[in-house]
């Protein structure tokens, strides 16, 4: 097993080699809107997973994911040769391309957060306009208790606790 720092450096180097080869050296039009986002390498440095995203021709256009995957599958051998020449490792890792779903997931999370904020604002507006049900002050105040103390002077019921009663004389 290789050092994790070495695997990380190799992954970064593979990422830059593949990205530069896709953008400049490979002339497949299906790869025109492919962007390499990340690369991971196994601990034994024999397999590399390259994550990519695909953009559409314009902001409104949907990306052609199938064409990009087919273009990457066709260019895998050439890209692996370029990685082998550019890294100088004894065993050139096999390349596996995986569509990166992080941007889509991030967009969905942002939409959920925006929806939650809108709900919170609506609840805050309703709470600010809310009127209590029943009496405005349902709790007994000091003025109320002094008025009633005269009526029930000796009772231990509603106004307070007089302590335990003892049956012994």
PDB file of N, CA and C in Angstrom, residues 29-106:
ATOM      1  N   UNK A  29     -15.746  15.925 -30.385  1.00  0.00           N
ATOM      2  CA  UNK A  29     -16.687  17.009 -30.059  1.00  0.00           C
ATOM      3  C   UNK A  29     -17.630  16.671 -28.903  1.00  0.00           C
ATOM      4  N   UNK A  30     -17.791  15.396 -28.587  1.00  0.00           N
ATOM      5  CA  UNK A  30     -18.644  15.016 -27.463  1.00  0.00           C
ATOM      6  C   UNK A  30     -18.041  15.423 -26.125  1.00  0.00           C
ATOM      7  N   UNK A  31     -16.723  15.682 -26.108  1.00  0.00           N
ATOM      8  CA  UNK A  31     -16.034  16.044 -24.875  1.00  0.00           C
ATOM      9  C   UNK A  31     -15.841  17.551 -24.728  1.00  0.00           C
ATOM     10  N   UNK A  32     -16.471  18.321 -25.602  1.00  0.00           N
ATOM     11  CA  UNK A  32     -16.282  19.775 -25.589  1.00  0.00           C
ATOM     12  C   UNK A  32     -16.768  20.425 -24.296  1.00  0.00           C
ATOM     13  N   UNK A  33     -17.791  19.880 -23.677  1.00  0.00           N
ATOM     14  CA  UNK A  33     -18.371  20.494 -22.480  1.00  0.00           C
ATOM     15  C   UNK A  33     -18.152  19.648 -21.219  1.00  0.00           C
ATOM     16  N   UNK A  34     -17.138  18.781 -21.246  1.00  0.00           N
ATOM     17  CA  UNK A  34     -16.812  17.936 -20.101  1.00  0.00           C
ATOM     18  C   UNK A  34     -15.777  18.650 -19.239  1.00  0.00           C
ATOM     19  N   UNK A  35     -16.026  18.638 -17.923  1.00  0.00           N
ATOM     20  CA  UNK A  35     -15.099  19.229 -16.965  1.00  0.00           C
ATOM     21  C   UNK A  35     -14.750  18.183 -15.918  1.00  0.00           C
ATOM     22  N   UNK A  36     -13.455  17.988 -15.677  1.00  0.00           N
ATOM     23  CA  UNK A  36     -12.998  17.059 -14.649  1.00  0.00           C
ATOM     24  C   UNK A  36     -13.105  17.783 -13.310  1.00  0.00           C
ATOM     25  N   UNK A  37     -13.838  17.181 -12.355  1.00  0.00           N
ATOM     26  CA  UNK A  37     -14.037  17.828 -11.062  1.00  0.00           C
ATOM     27  C   UNK A  37     -13.159  17.245  -9.958  1.00  0.00           C
ATOM     28  N   UNK A  38     -12.896  15.946  -9.997  1.00  0.00           N
ATOM     29  CA  UNK A  38     -12.109  15.328  -8.935  1.00  0.00           C
ATOM     30  C   UNK A  38     -11.591  13.983  -9.420  1.00  0.00           C
ATOM     31  N   UNK A  39     -10.565  13.491  -8.736  1.00  0.00           N
ATOM     32  CA  UNK A  39     -10.023  12.172  -9.031  1.00  0.00           C
ATOM     33  C   UNK A  39      -9.632  11.515  -7.725  1.00  0.00           C
ATOM     34  N   UNK A  40      -9.933  10.249  -7.611  1.00  0.00           N
ATOM     35  CA  UNK A  40      -9.488   9.466  -6.457  1.00  0.00           C
ATOM     36  C   UNK A  40      -8.698   8.272  -6.967  1.00  0.00           C
ATOM     37  N   UNK A  41      -7.727   7.856  -6.155  1.00  0.00           N
ATOM     38  CA  UNK A  41      -6.886   6.716  -6.495  1.00  0.00           C
ATOM     39  C   UNK A  41      -6.971   5.727  -5.353  1.00  0.00           C
ATOM     40  N   UNK A  42      -7.042   4.443  -5.684  1.00  0.00           N
ATOM     41  CA  UNK A  42      -7.086   3.418  -4.644  1.00  0.00           C
ATOM     42  C   UNK A  42      -5.756   3.399  -3.885  1.00  0.00           C
ATOM     43  N   UNK A  43      -5.754   2.754  -2.740  1.00  0.00           N
ATOM     44  CA  UNK A  43      -4.560   2.736  -1.888  1.00  0.00           C
ATOM     45  C   UNK A  43      -3.376   2.038  -2.548  1.00  0.00           C
ATOM     46  N   UNK A  44      -3.650   1.075  -3.435  1.00  0.00           N
ATOM     47  CA  UNK A  44      -2.555   0.382  -4.116  1.00  0.00           C
ATOM     48  C   UNK A  44      -2.131   1.076  -5.415  1.00  0.00           C
ATOM     49  N   UNK A  45      -2.729   2.210  -5.717  1.00  0.00           N
ATOM     50  CA  UNK A  45      -2.418   3.048  -6.890  1.00  0.00           C
ATOM     51  C   UNK A  45      -2.686   2.356  -8.219  1.00  0.00           C
ATOM     52  N   UNK A  46      -3.549   1.357  -8.234  1.00  0.00           N
ATOM     53  CA  UNK A  46      -3.824   0.617  -9.466  1.00  0.00           C
ATOM     54  C   UNK A  46      -5.081   1.081 -10.185  1.00  0.00           C
ATOM     55  N   UNK A  47      -5.970   1.774  -9.499  1.00  0.00           N
ATOM     56  CA  UNK A  47      -7.209   2.230 -10.123  1.00  0.00           C
ATOM     57  C   UNK A  47      -7.451   3.687  -9.777  1.00  0.00           C
ATOM     58  N   UNK A  48      -7.853   4.443 -10.785  1.00  0.00           N
ATOM     59  CA  UNK A  48      -8.178   5.855 -10.578  1.00  0.00           C
ATOM     60  C   UNK A  48      -9.612   6.091 -11.051  1.00  0.00           C
ATOM     61  N   UNK A  49     -10.375   6.778 -10.222  1.00  0.00           N
ATOM     62  CA  UNK A  49     -11.732   7.158 -10.585  1.00  0.00           C
ATOM     63  C   UNK A  49     -11.739   8.651 -10.848  1.00  0.00           C
ATOM     64  N   UNK A  50     -12.117   9.018 -12.068  1.00  0.00           N
ATOM     65  CA  UNK A  50     -12.143  10.416 -12.482  1.00  0.00           C
ATOM     66  C   UNK A  50     -13.601  10.856 -12.517  1.00  0.00           C
ATOM     67  N   UNK A  51     -13.920  11.871 -11.715  1.00  0.00           N
ATOM     68  CA  UNK A  51     -15.276  12.412 -11.667  1.00  0.00           C
ATOM     69  C   UNK A  51     -15.358  13.601 -12.613  1.00  0.00           C
ATOM     70  N   UNK A  52     -16.469  13.672 -13.338  1.00  0.00           N
ATOM     71  CA  UNK A  52     -16.626  14.737 -14.322  1.00  0.00           C
ATOM     72  C   UNK A  52     -18.056  15.261 -14.320  1.00  0.00           C
ATOM     73  N   UNK A  53     -18.215  16.464 -14.834  1.00  0.00           N
ATOM     74  CA  UNK A  53     -19.539  17.042 -15.067  1.00  0.00           C
ATOM     75  C   UNK A  53     -19.629  17.427 -16.527  1.00  0.00           C
ATOM     76  N   UNK A  54     -20.851  17.584 -16.991  1.00  0.00           N
ATOM     77  CA  UNK A  54     -21.090  17.967 -18.377  1.00  0.00           C
ATOM     78  C   UNK A  54     -22.008  19.178 -18.381  1.00  0.00           C
ATOM     79  N   UNK A  55     -21.620  20.198 -19.119  1.00  0.00           N
ATOM     80  CA  UNK A  55     -22.450  21.388 -19.254  1.00  0.00           C
ATOM     81  C   UNK A  55     -23.127  21.348 -20.622  1.00  0.00           C
ATOM     82  N   UNK A  56     -24.226  22.072 -20.739  1.00  0.00           N
ATOM     83  CA  UNK A  56     -24.908  22.160 -22.018  1.00  0.00           C
ATOM     84  C   UNK A  56     -24.241  23.204 -22.902  1.00  0.00           C
ATOM     85  N   UNK A  57     -24.645  23.246 -24.177  1.00  0.00           N
ATOM     86  CA  UNK A  57     -24.073  24.230 -25.099  1.00  0.00           C
ATOM     87  C   UNK A  57     -24.410  25.649 -24.682  1.00  0.00           C
ATOM     88  N   UNK A  58     -25.555  25.824 -24.042  1.00  0.00           N
ATOM     89  CA  UNK A  58     -25.943  27.124 -23.505  1.00  0.00           C
ATOM     90  C   UNK A  58     -26.507  26.896 -22.101  1.00  0.00           C
ATOM     91  N   UNK A  59     -26.861  27.972 -21.432  1.00  0.00           N
ATOM     92  CA  UNK A  59     -27.373  27.846 -20.065  1.00  0.00           C
ATOM     93  C   UNK A  59     -28.690  27.084 -20.047  1.00  0.00           C
ATOM     94  N   UNK A  60     -29.517  27.296 -21.066  1.00  0.00           N
ATOM     95  CA  UNK A  60     -30.831  26.651 -21.109  1.00  0.00           C
ATOM     96  C   UNK A  60     -30.788  25.237 -21.662  1.00  0.00           C
ATOM     97  N   UNK A  61     -29.713  24.876 -22.366  1.00  0.00           N
ATOM     98  CA  UNK A  61     -29.628  23.563 -23.011  1.00  0.00           C
ATOM     99  C   UNK A  61     -29.269  22.486 -22.001  1.00  0.00           C
ATOM    100  N   UNK A  62     -29.904  21.342 -22.137  1.00  0.00           N
ATOM    101  CA  UNK A  62     -29.596  20.193 -21.290  1.00  0.00           C
ATOM    102  C   UNK A  62     -28.296  19.549 -21.784  1.00  0.00           C
ATOM    103  N   UNK A  63     -27.439  19.115 -20.873  1.00  0.00           N
ATOM    104  CA  UNK A  63     -26.198  18.455 -21.295  1.00  0.00           C
ATOM    105  C   UNK A  63     -26.479  17.064 -21.848  1.00  0.00           C
ATOM    106  N   UNK A  64     -25.673  16.653 -22.806  1.00  0.00           N
ATOM    107  CA  UNK A  64     -25.807  15.323 -23.390  1.00  0.00           C
ATOM    108  C   UNK A  64     -24.889  14.373 -22.619  1.00  0.00           C
ATOM    109  N   UNK A  65     -25.415  13.801 -21.560  1.00  0.00           N
ATOM    110  CA  UNK A  65     -24.619  12.954 -20.671  1.00  0.00           C
ATOM    111  C   UNK A  65     -24.192  11.654 -21.337  1.00  0.00           C
ATOM    112  N   UNK A  66     -25.079  11.078 -22.127  1.00  0.00           N
ATOM    113  CA  UNK A  66     -24.755   9.811 -22.783  1.00  0.00           C
ATOM    114  C   UNK A  66     -23.635   9.973 -23.799  1.00  0.00           C
ATOM    115  N   UNK A  67     -23.679  11.061 -24.571  1.00  0.00           N
ATOM    116  CA  UNK A  67     -22.628  11.299 -25.561  1.00  0.00           C
ATOM    117  C   UNK A  67     -21.291  11.542 -24.876  1.00  0.00           C
ATOM    118  N   UNK A  68     -21.304  12.277 -23.774  1.00  0.00           N
ATOM    119  CA  UNK A  68     -20.064  12.537 -23.042  1.00  0.00           C
ATOM    120  C   UNK A  68     -19.490  11.242 -22.477  1.00  0.00           C
ATOM    121  N   UNK A  69     -20.356  10.376 -21.931  1.00  0.00           N
ATOM    122  CA  UNK A  69     -19.887   9.094 -21.400  1.00  0.00           C
ATOM    123  C   UNK A  69     -19.311   8.228 -22.515  1.00  0.00           C
ATOM    124  N   UNK A  70     -19.953   8.246 -23.678  1.00  0.00           N
ATOM    125  CA  UNK A  70     -19.442   7.463 -24.812  1.00  0.00           C
ATOM    126  C   UNK A  70     -18.102   8.031 -25.289  1.00  0.00           C
ATOM    127  N   UNK A  71     -17.983   9.341 -25.317  1.00  0.00           N
ATOM    128  CA  UNK A  71     -16.716   9.964 -25.725  1.00  0.00           C
ATOM    129  C   UNK A  71     -15.587   9.635 -24.759  1.00  0.00           C
ATOM    130  N   UNK A  72     -15.883   9.648 -23.468  1.00  0.00           N
ATOM    131  CA  UNK A  72     -14.857   9.300 -22.482  1.00  0.00           C
ATOM    132  C   UNK A  72     -14.486   7.825 -22.562  1.00  0.00           C
ATOM    133  N   UNK A  73     -15.474   6.966 -22.797  1.00  0.00           N
ATOM    134  CA  UNK A  73     -15.192   5.532 -22.932  1.00  0.00           C
ATOM    135  C   UNK A  73     -14.290   5.283 -24.142  1.00  0.00           C
ATOM    136  N   UNK A  74     -14.528   6.003 -25.213  1.00  0.00           N
ATOM    137  CA  UNK A  74     -13.702   5.832 -26.418  1.00  0.00           C
ATOM    138  C   UNK A  74     -12.289   6.370 -26.215  1.00  0.00           C
ATOM    139  N   UNK A  75     -12.142   7.429 -25.412  1.00  0.00           N
ATOM    140  CA  UNK A  75     -10.835   8.056 -25.214  1.00  0.00           C
ATOM    141  C   UNK A  75     -10.068   7.496 -24.020  1.00  0.00           C
ATOM    142  N   UNK A  76     -10.613   6.507 -23.329  1.00  0.00           N
ATOM    143  CA  UNK A  76      -9.971   5.989 -22.118  1.00  0.00           C
ATOM    144  C   UNK A  76      -8.558   5.480 -22.379  1.00  0.00           C
ATOM    145  N   UNK A  77      -8.343   4.755 -23.442  1.00  0.00           N
ATOM    146  CA  UNK A  77      -7.011   4.213 -23.748  1.00  0.00           C
ATOM    147  C   UNK A  77      -5.995   5.313 -23.986  1.00  0.00           C
ATOM    148  N   UNK A  78      -6.365   6.314 -24.764  1.00  0.00           N
ATOM    149  CA  UNK A  78      -5.458   7.434 -25.044  1.00  0.00           C
ATOM    150  C   UNK A  78      -5.162   8.200 -23.757  1.00  0.00           C
ATOM    151  N   UNK A  79      -6.205   8.420 -22.960  1.00  0.00           N
ATOM    152  CA  UNK A  79      -6.023   9.148 -21.708  1.00  0.00           C
ATOM    153  C   UNK A  79      -5.132   8.370 -20.741  1.00  0.00           C
ATOM    154  N   UNK A  80      -5.284   7.046 -20.704  1.00  0.00           N
ATOM    155  CA  UNK A  80      -4.434   6.245 -19.818  1.00  0.00           C
ATOM    156  C   UNK A  80      -2.985   6.297 -20.276  1.00  0.00           C
ATOM    157  N   UNK A  81      -2.746   6.313 -21.585  1.00  0.00           N
ATOM    158  CA  UNK A  81      -1.377   6.435 -22.108  1.00  0.00           C
ATOM    159  C   UNK A  81      -0.774   7.771 -21.697  1.00  0.00           C
ATOM    160  N   UNK A  82      -1.558   8.833 -21.788  1.00  0.00           N
ATOM    161  CA  UNK A  82      -1.078  10.159 -21.401  1.00  0.00           C
ATOM    162  C   UNK A  82      -0.807  10.224 -19.894  1.00  0.00           C
ATOM    163  N   UNK A  83      -1.646   9.566 -19.090  1.00  0.00           N
ATOM    164  CA  UNK A  83      -1.420   9.531 -17.638  1.00  0.00           C
ATOM    165  C   UNK A  83      -0.132   8.768 -17.337  1.00  0.00           C
ATOM    166  N   UNK A  84       0.086   7.658 -18.011  1.00  0.00           N
ATOM    167  CA  UNK A  84       1.320   6.882 -17.804  1.00  0.00           C
ATOM    168  C   UNK A  84       2.554   7.688 -18.167  1.00  0.00           C
ATOM    169  N   UNK A  85       2.513   8.409 -19.281  1.00  0.00           N
ATOM    170  CA  UNK A  85       3.665   9.218 -19.700  1.00  0.00           C
ATOM    171  C   UNK A  85       3.859  10.419 -18.770  1.00  0.00           C
ATOM    172  N   UNK A  86       2.760  10.966 -18.251  1.00  0.00           N
ATOM    173  CA  UNK A  86       2.865  12.175 -17.434  1.00  0.00           C
ATOM    174  C   UNK A  86       3.173  11.934 -15.975  1.00  0.00           C
ATOM    175  N   UNK A  87       2.921  10.747 -15.471  1.00  0.00           N
ATOM    176  CA  UNK A  87       3.150  10.497 -14.052  1.00  0.00           C
ATOM    177  C   UNK A  87       4.456   9.768 -13.777  1.00  0.00           C
ATOM    178  N   UNK A  88       4.872   8.901 -14.657  1.00  0.00           N
ATOM    179  CA  UNK A  88       6.128   8.178 -14.461  1.00  0.00           C
ATOM    180  C   UNK A  88       6.048   7.089 -13.397  1.00  0.00           C
ATOM    181  N   UNK A  89       4.851   6.624 -13.066  1.00  0.00           N
ATOM    182  CA  UNK A  89       4.738   5.540 -12.089  1.00  0.00           C
ATOM    183  C   UNK A  89       4.979   4.204 -12.775  1.00  0.00           C
ATOM    184  N   UNK A  90       5.351   3.189 -11.991  1.00  0.00           N
ATOM    185  CA  UNK A  90       5.669   1.880 -12.548  1.00  0.00           C
ATOM    186  C   UNK A  90       4.441   1.242 -13.196  1.00  0.00           C
ATOM    187  N   UNK A  91       3.294   1.343 -12.524  1.00  0.00           N
ATOM    188  CA  UNK A  91       2.057   0.772 -13.042  1.00  0.00           C
ATOM    189  C   UNK A  91       1.080   1.917 -13.279  1.00  0.00           C
ATOM    190  N   UNK A  92       0.668   2.099 -14.532  1.00  0.00           N
ATOM    191  CA  UNK A  92      -0.294   3.147 -14.851  1.00  0.00           C
ATOM    192  C   UNK A  92      -1.670   2.700 -14.400  1.00  0.00           C
ATOM    193  N   UNK A  93      -2.324   3.500 -13.578  1.00  0.00           N
ATOM    194  CA  UNK A  93      -3.641   3.079 -13.075  1.00  0.00           C
ATOM    195  C   UNK A  93      -4.682   3.005 -14.186  1.00  0.00           C
ATOM    196  N   UNK A  94      -5.620   2.076 -14.010  1.00  0.00           N
ATOM    197  CA  UNK A  94      -6.746   2.033 -14.932  1.00  0.00           C
ATOM    198  C   UNK A  94      -7.664   3.205 -14.607  1.00  0.00           C
ATOM    199  N   UNK A  95      -8.284   3.768 -15.636  1.00  0.00           N
ATOM    200  CA  UNK A  95      -9.144   4.929 -15.452  1.00  0.00           C
ATOM    201  C   UNK A  95     -10.604   4.519 -15.529  1.00  0.00           C
ATOM    202  N   UNK A  96     -11.353   5.027 -14.606  1.00  0.00           N
ATOM    203  CA  UNK A  96     -12.799   4.812 -14.601  1.00  0.00           C
ATOM    204  C   UNK A  96     -13.432   6.191 -14.485  1.00  0.00           C
ATOM    205  N   UNK A  97     -14.377   6.492 -15.365  1.00  0.00           N
ATOM    206  CA  UNK A  97     -15.029   7.803 -15.384  1.00  0.00           C
ATOM    207  C   UNK A  97     -16.421   7.686 -14.782  1.00  0.00           C
ATOM    208  N   UNK A  98     -16.713   8.583 -13.813  1.00  0.00           N
ATOM    209  CA  UNK A  98     -17.992   8.583 -13.105  1.00  0.00           C
ATOM    210  C   UNK A  98     -18.558   9.997 -13.158  1.00  0.00           C
ATOM    211  N   UNK A  99     -19.821  10.082 -13.529  1.00  0.00           N
ATOM    212  CA  UNK A  99     -20.494  11.382 -13.563  1.00  0.00           C
ATOM    213  C   UNK A  99     -20.610  11.919 -12.150  1.00  0.00           C
ATOM    214  N   UNK A 100     -20.153  13.129 -11.936  1.00  0.00           N
ATOM    215  CA  UNK A 100     -20.165  13.757 -10.614  1.00  0.00           C
ATOM    216  C   UNK A 100     -21.546  14.354 -10.352  1.00  0.00           C
ATOM    217  N   UNK A 101     -22.203  13.885  -9.303  1.00  0.00           N
ATOM    218  CA  UNK A 101     -23.544  14.369  -8.987  1.00  0.00           C
ATOM    219  C   UNK A 101     -23.533  15.457  -7.912  1.00  0.00           C
ATOM    220  N   UNK A 102     -22.364  15.855  -7.447  1.00  0.00           N
ATOM    221  CA  UNK A 102     -22.281  16.864  -6.394  1.00  0.00           C
ATOM    222  C   UNK A 102     -22.906  18.197  -6.821  1.00  0.00           C
ATOM    223  N   UNK A 103     -22.653  18.714  -8.026  1.00  0.00           N
ATOM    224  CA  UNK A 103     -23.299  19.981  -8.390  1.00  0.00           C
ATOM    225  C   UNK A 103     -24.828  19.895  -8.400  1.00  0.00           C
ATOM    226  N   UNK A 104     -25.369  18.790  -8.883  1.00  0.00           N
ATOM    227  CA  UNK A 104     -26.832  18.628  -8.886  1.00  0.00           C
ATOM    228  C   UNK A 104     -27.367  18.536  -7.461  1.00  0.00           C
ATOM    229  N   UNK A 105     -26.660  17.801  -6.623  1.00  0.00           N
ATOM    230  CA  UNK A 105     -27.077  17.673  -5.228  1.00  0.00           C
ATOM    231  C   UNK A 105     -26.994  19.016  -4.518  1.00  0.00           C
ATOM    232  N   UNK A 106     -25.949  19.782  -4.800  1.00  0.00           N
ATOM    233  CA  UNK A 106     -25.805  21.108  -4.188  1.00  0.00           C
ATOM    234  C   UNK A 106     -26.934  22.029  -4.628  1.00  0.00           C
TER     235      UNK A 106
END
